[in-house]
Amino acid sequence: MRISTQMMFQNSLSAMQRQQTAMARAQEEIDSGRKLLSPEDDPVAVSTVNQMEKRNSKLTQYQRNIDFATGKLQNQEGLLSNMQDCLQRVREISIASNNDLGNANTRKTFADELKGLRDDLKRLVNSTDENGDFVFSGIYAKESPFVPNGAPPPDTIPNPAITTTTPVNVEIGEGEQVSVSNYGTAFLASGGSDVFAALDTMIADLEAGNPVAAAQETIIAGVQDQVSLTQSTIGNRINRLDQAFENNDTEGIANTKVLSRLRDTDYAEAITKLYQEYMALQATQQSFAKIQGLSLFNYIS
């Protein structure tokens, strides 16, 4: 087989082009930090990377949802704790007042304190969040749980606009949700009577010099139990959120490791390849220069 000068010229030129392309590829991998630059590089790996990136994006959203839900529930937990303090004091006053009915000043003091506790409970159950939404109204975020009645007693009643206790759920994992809602109209009522009606009756009894009726004490005790139950429910939800956050975090870390192996540039390998192609290109260029200088007259002495 005859090898012409033109053929050697063309082969050298093709080799230089391949080496320049390889160098450009290695340089792009270094600059971008990615070794998968197009679907043609490795279709299976590219498909896997796309799926895992979408999954990690969902995990990130789940973690944001968990942070949101945790903040909501922790806020409610704090408010409920304050309500428990108020209710406990109401029960203490009820017991103490029945043991000291003969002292008008004491009865007035107890009645005044109950009014203050009643106002505290109203404020707590009608609390709003940073967006101005009512914390204990669930899907009725713009409606306060308890509203003025217009004519005491009772001077405060459950908001009739709130007709259901439909939960407000937040997605925290694949097929997993947690409710962030608790309705004040549910846990501040017992046996069909709400805590404010009971307090108004207790205040009226004390101001009239009468003992606090056992029925009112029963209502307060029942409300206190419901608040405790709500606190326990919130605690369980927060525990679920903590576990979900840990699970999502573990999965995200594992996914990121796989993604890095499939997608990210191995800088040592890429730099070595760039150097090798550069050296090969130099050698080819030197050979090409010699081929260009070849002529029949080089061999005539």
Coordinates of C-alpha atoms in Angstrom, one line a residue:
M1 CA 0.0 0.0 0.0
R2 CA 1.4 3.4 -1.0
I3 CA 1.3 6.1 1.5
S4 CA 1.3 9.5 -0.1
T5 CA 2.5 12.8 1.4
Q6 CA -1.2 14.0 1.0
M7 CA -2.4 11.0 3.1
M8 CA 0.1 11.7 5.9
F9 CA -0.9 15.3 5.8
Q10 CA -4.6 14.4 6.1
N11 CA -4.0 11.9 8.9
S12 CA -2.0 14.4 10.9
L13 CA -4.6 17.0 10.5
S14 CA -7.4 14.6 11.6
A15 CA -5.3 13.6 14.7
M16 CA -4.8 17.3 15.7
Q17 CA -8.5 17.9 15.3
R18 CA -9.4 14.9 17.5
Q19 CA -6.8 16.0 20.1
Q20 CA -8.1 19.6 20.2
T21 CA -11.7 18.3 20.6
A22 CA -10.6 16.0 23.5
M23 CA -8.8 18.9 25.1
A24 CA -11.8 21.2 24.7
R25 CA -14.0 18.4 26.3
A26 CA -11.6 18.0 29.2
Q27 CA -11.5 21.7 29.7
E28 CA -15.3 22.0 29.7
E29 CA -15.5 19.2 32.3
I30 CA -13.1 21.1 34.5
D31 CA -14.9 24.5 34.0
S32 CA -18.4 23.2 34.5
G33 CA -17.7 20.6 37.2
R34 CA -19.8 18.1 35.2
K35 CA -18.7 15.1 33.2
L36 CA -22.1 14.5 31.7
L37 CA -22.3 17.3 29.3
S38 CA -25.0 15.9 26.9
P39 CA -27.4 12.9 26.9
E40 CA -25.2 11.2 24.4
D41 CA -22.4 10.9 26.9
D42 CA -24.2 8.1 28.9
P43 CA -27.9 7.9 28.3
V44 CA -28.5 5.6 31.3
A45 CA -26.5 7.8 33.7
V46 CA -28.1 11.0 32.4
S47 CA -31.6 9.5 32.9
T48 CA -30.7 8.4 36.4
V49 CA -29.2 11.8 37.3
N50 CA -32.4 13.5 36.0
Q51 CA -34.6 11.3 38.2
M52 CA -32.4 11.8 41.3
E53 CA -32.2 15.5 40.8
K54 CA -36.0 15.6 40.7
R55 CA -36.2 13.5 43.8
N56 CA -33.8 15.7 45.7
S57 CA -35.8 18.7 44.6
K58 CA -38.9 17.1 46.2
L59 CA -37.0 16.3 49.3
T60 CA -35.9 19.9 49.6
Q61 CA -39.6 21.0 49.4
Y62 CA -40.5 18.4 52.0
Q63 CA -37.9 19.8 54.4
R64 CA -39.3 23.3 53.8
N65 CA -42.8 22.0 54.6
I66 CA -41.5 20.3 57.7
D67 CA -39.9 23.6 58.9
F68 CA -43.2 25.4 58.2
A69 CA -45.3 22.8 60.0
T70 CA -42.9 22.6 63.0
G71 CA -43.1 26.4 63.4
K72 CA -46.9 26.3 63.2
L73 CA -47.3 23.5 65.8
Q74 CA -44.7 24.9 68.2
N75 CA -46.5 28.2 68.2
Q76 CA -49.8 26.4 69.0
E77 CA -48.1 24.4 71.7
G78 CA -46.9 27.5 73.4
L79 CA -50.3 29.1 73.3
L80 CA -51.9 26.0 74.6
S81 CA -49.4 25.9 77.5
N82 CA -50.5 29.4 78.4
M83 CA -54.1 28.4 78.2
Q84 CA -53.4 25.5 80.6
D85 CA -52.0 28.0 83.1
C86 CA -55.1 30.1 82.9
L87 CA -57.4 27.1 83.3
Q88 CA -55.5 25.8 86.2
R89 CA -55.8 29.1 87.9
V90 CA -59.5 29.1 87.2
R91 CA -59.9 25.8 89.0
E92 CA -57.8 27.0 91.9
I93 CA -60.0 30.1 92.3
S94 CA -63.1 27.9 92.1
I95 CA -62.0 25.8 95.0
A96 CA -60.7 28.7 97.0
S97 CA -63.9 30.8 96.5
N98 CA -66.1 27.9 97.7
N99 CA -64.1 27.8 100.9
D100 CA -64.4 31.5 101.6
L101 CA -67.9 32.7 100.5
G102 CA -68.4 34.9 103.6
N103 CA -65.9 37.5 102.6
A104 CA -67.3 39.9 100.0
N105 CA -63.9 41.5 99.3
T106 CA -62.4 38.1 98.6
R107 CA -65.3 37.2 96.3
K108 CA -64.9 40.4 94.3
T109 CA -61.1 39.8 94.1
F110 CA -61.7 36.3 92.7
A111 CA -64.4 37.6 90.3
D112 CA -62.0 40.3 89.0
E113 CA -59.3 37.7 88.6
L114 CA -61.6 35.4 86.6
K115 CA -62.4 38.3 84.3
G116 CA -58.7 38.8 83.7
L117 CA -58.2 35.1 83.0
R118 CA -61.3 35.1 80.7
D119 CA -59.7 37.9 78.7
D120 CA -56.4 36.1 78.6
L121 CA -58.1 33.0 77.2
K122 CA -59.9 35.1 74.6
R123 CA -56.6 36.6 73.5
L124 CA -54.8 33.3 73.4
V125 CA -57.4 31.4 71.4
N126 CA -57.9 34.3 69.0
S127 CA -54.1 34.7 68.5
T128 CA -52.9 35.4 64.9
D129 CA -49.7 34.5 63.2
E130 CA -47.2 36.7 61.3
N131 CA -49.5 36.7 58.3
G132 CA -52.5 37.9 60.3
D133 CA -54.2 34.4 60.1
F134 CA -56.0 33.1 63.2
V135 CA -53.9 30.2 64.7
F136 CA -56.8 28.1 65.9
S137 CA -59.3 28.5 63.0
G138 CA -57.9 25.8 60.7
I139 CA -59.2 26.3 57.1
Y140 CA -61.1 29.5 58.3
A141 CA -57.8 31.4 58.7
K142 CA -59.5 34.8 58.4
E143 CA -62.2 34.0 60.9
S144 CA -61.6 34.3 64.7
P145 CA -62.5 31.1 66.6
F146 CA -64.5 33.0 69.2
V147 CA -66.5 36.2 68.6
P148 CA -68.5 38.7 70.8
N149 CA -72.0 37.7 71.5
G150 CA -73.3 41.2 71.8
A151 CA -75.1 40.8 75.2
P152 CA -73.6 39.1 78.3
P153 CA -73.7 36.5 79.6
P154 CA -72.1 34.8 77.7
D155 CA -70.3 37.7 76.1
T156 CA -68.2 35.4 73.8
I157 CA -69.3 32.5 71.7
P158 CA -67.8 30.1 69.2
N159 CA -67.8 31.7 65.7
P160 CA -70.9 30.3 63.9
A161 CA -69.0 30.8 60.5
I162 CA -66.7 27.9 61.5
T163 CA -68.8 24.9 60.6
T164 CA -66.2 22.1 60.4
T165 CA -62.8 20.9 61.8
T166 CA -61.4 19.9 58.4
P167 CA -57.6 19.5 58.9
V168 CA -55.0 21.6 57.1
N169 CA -52.4 19.0 56.0
V170 CA -48.8 19.5 54.9
E171 CA -46.9 17.0 52.8
I172 CA -43.7 15.9 54.6
G173 CA -42.8 12.8 52.6
E174 CA -43.9 10.5 49.8
G175 CA -47.5 9.8 50.7
E176 CA -47.1 11.2 54.2
Q177 CA -48.9 14.3 55.6
V178 CA -49.2 16.0 58.9
S179 CA -52.0 18.3 60.1
V180 CA -51.0 21.7 61.3
S181 CA -54.5 22.7 62.4
N182 CA -56.3 22.7 65.7
Y183 CA -59.6 24.3 66.2
G184 CA -60.2 26.5 69.3
T185 CA -64.0 25.8 69.0
A186 CA -63.2 22.1 69.5
F187 CA -60.8 22.1 72.5
L188 CA -62.3 25.0 74.4
A189 CA -65.7 23.4 74.7
S190 CA -66.9 20.5 76.7
G191 CA -70.3 18.8 76.7
G192 CA -71.8 21.4 74.4
S193 CA -70.7 24.3 76.6
D194 CA -67.8 26.5 75.9
V195 CA -65.3 27.8 78.5
F196 CA -66.3 31.4 78.2
A197 CA -70.0 30.7 79.0
A198 CA -68.8 28.8 82.1
L199 CA -66.5 31.6 83.1
D200 CA -69.3 34.2 82.8
T201 CA -71.5 32.1 85.0
M202 CA -68.8 31.6 87.6
I203 CA -68.1 35.4 87.7
A204 CA -71.8 36.1 88.1
D205 CA -72.1 33.6 90.9
L206 CA -69.2 35.1 92.8
E207 CA -70.5 38.6 92.3
A208 CA -73.9 37.5 93.7
G209 CA -72.2 35.8 96.7
N210 CA -73.1 32.3 95.5
P211 CA -70.7 29.3 95.3
V212 CA -69.4 28.2 92.0
A213 CA -71.7 25.5 90.7
A214 CA -70.3 22.0 90.3
A215 CA -71.5 22.0 86.7
Q216 CA -69.2 24.9 85.9
E217 CA -66.3 23.2 87.6
T218 CA -67.0 20.1 85.5
I219 CA -66.9 22.1 82.3
I220 CA -63.6 23.8 83.2
A221 CA -62.1 20.4 84.1
G222 CA -63.4 18.9 80.8
V223 CA -61.9 21.8 78.8
Q224 CA -58.6 21.5 80.6
D225 CA -58.5 17.8 79.6
Q226 CA -59.2 18.6 76.0
V227 CA -56.4 21.2 76.0
S228 CA -54.1 18.6 77.4
L229 CA -55.2 16.1 74.8
T230 CA -54.5 18.7 72.0
Q231 CA -51.1 19.3 73.5
S232 CA -50.3 15.6 73.4
T233 CA -51.5 15.4 69.8
I234 CA -49.3 18.3 68.8
G235 CA -46.3 16.7 70.6
N236 CA -46.9 13.5 68.6
R237 CA -47.1 15.5 65.3
I238 CA -43.8 17.3 66.1
N239 CA -42.1 14.0 66.8
R240 CA -43.4 12.7 63.4
L241 CA -42.0 15.9 61.8
D242 CA -38.6 15.4 63.4
Q243 CA -38.5 11.7 62.2
A244 CA -39.5 12.7 58.7
F245 CA -36.9 15.4 58.5
E246 CA -34.2 12.9 59.6
N247 CA -35.4 10.4 57.0
N248 CA -35.5 12.9 54.2
D249 CA -32.1 14.2 55.2
T250 CA -30.6 10.7 55.1
E251 CA -32.1 10.0 51.7
G252 CA -30.9 13.3 50.4
I253 CA -27.3 12.7 51.5
A254 CA -27.3 9.3 49.9
N255 CA -28.7 10.7 46.7
T256 CA -26.2 13.4 46.6
K257 CA -23.3 10.9 46.8
V258 CA -24.7 8.9 43.9
L259 CA -25.3 12.1 41.9
S260 CA -21.7 13.2 42.5
R261 CA -20.3 9.9 41.3
L262 CA -22.4 9.9 38.2
R263 CA -22.4 13.5 37.3
D264 CA -19.5 15.5 38.8
T265 CA -16.1 15.9 37.3
D266 CA -13.2 13.9 38.6
Y267 CA -10.8 16.8 38.5
A268 CA -7.6 14.7 38.8
E269 CA -8.7 12.5 35.9
A270 CA -9.8 15.5 33.8
I271 CA -6.6 17.4 34.4
T272 CA -4.5 14.4 33.6
K273 CA -6.5 13.8 30.4
L274 CA -6.1 17.5 29.4
Y275 CA -2.3 17.3 29.9
Q276 CA -2.1 14.0 28.0
E277 CA -4.0 15.4 25.0
Y278 CA -1.9 18.6 25.1
M279 CA 1.3 16.6 24.9
A280 CA -0.1 14.4 22.2
L281 CA -1.2 17.5 20.2
Q282 CA 2.3 19.0 20.5
A283 CA 3.8 15.8 19.2
T284 CA 1.4 15.7 16.3
Q285 CA 2.0 19.3 15.5
Q286 CA 5.8 18.6 15.3
S287 CA 5.2 15.7 13.0
F288 CA 2.9 17.7 10.9
A289 CA 5.5 20.4 10.5
K290 CA 8.0 17.9 9.3
I291 CA 5.5 16.4 6.8
Q292 CA 4.8 19.9 5.4
G293 CA 8.5 20.3 4.8
L294 CA 8.8 17.0 2.8
S295 CA 9.6 17.3 -1.0
L296 CA 11.3 15.3 -3.6
F297 CA 14.0 17.9 -3.7
N298 CA 14.9 17.0 0.0
Y299 CA 16.2 13.7 -1.4
I300 CA 18.2 15.1 -4.3
S301 CA 21.8 15.9 -3.4

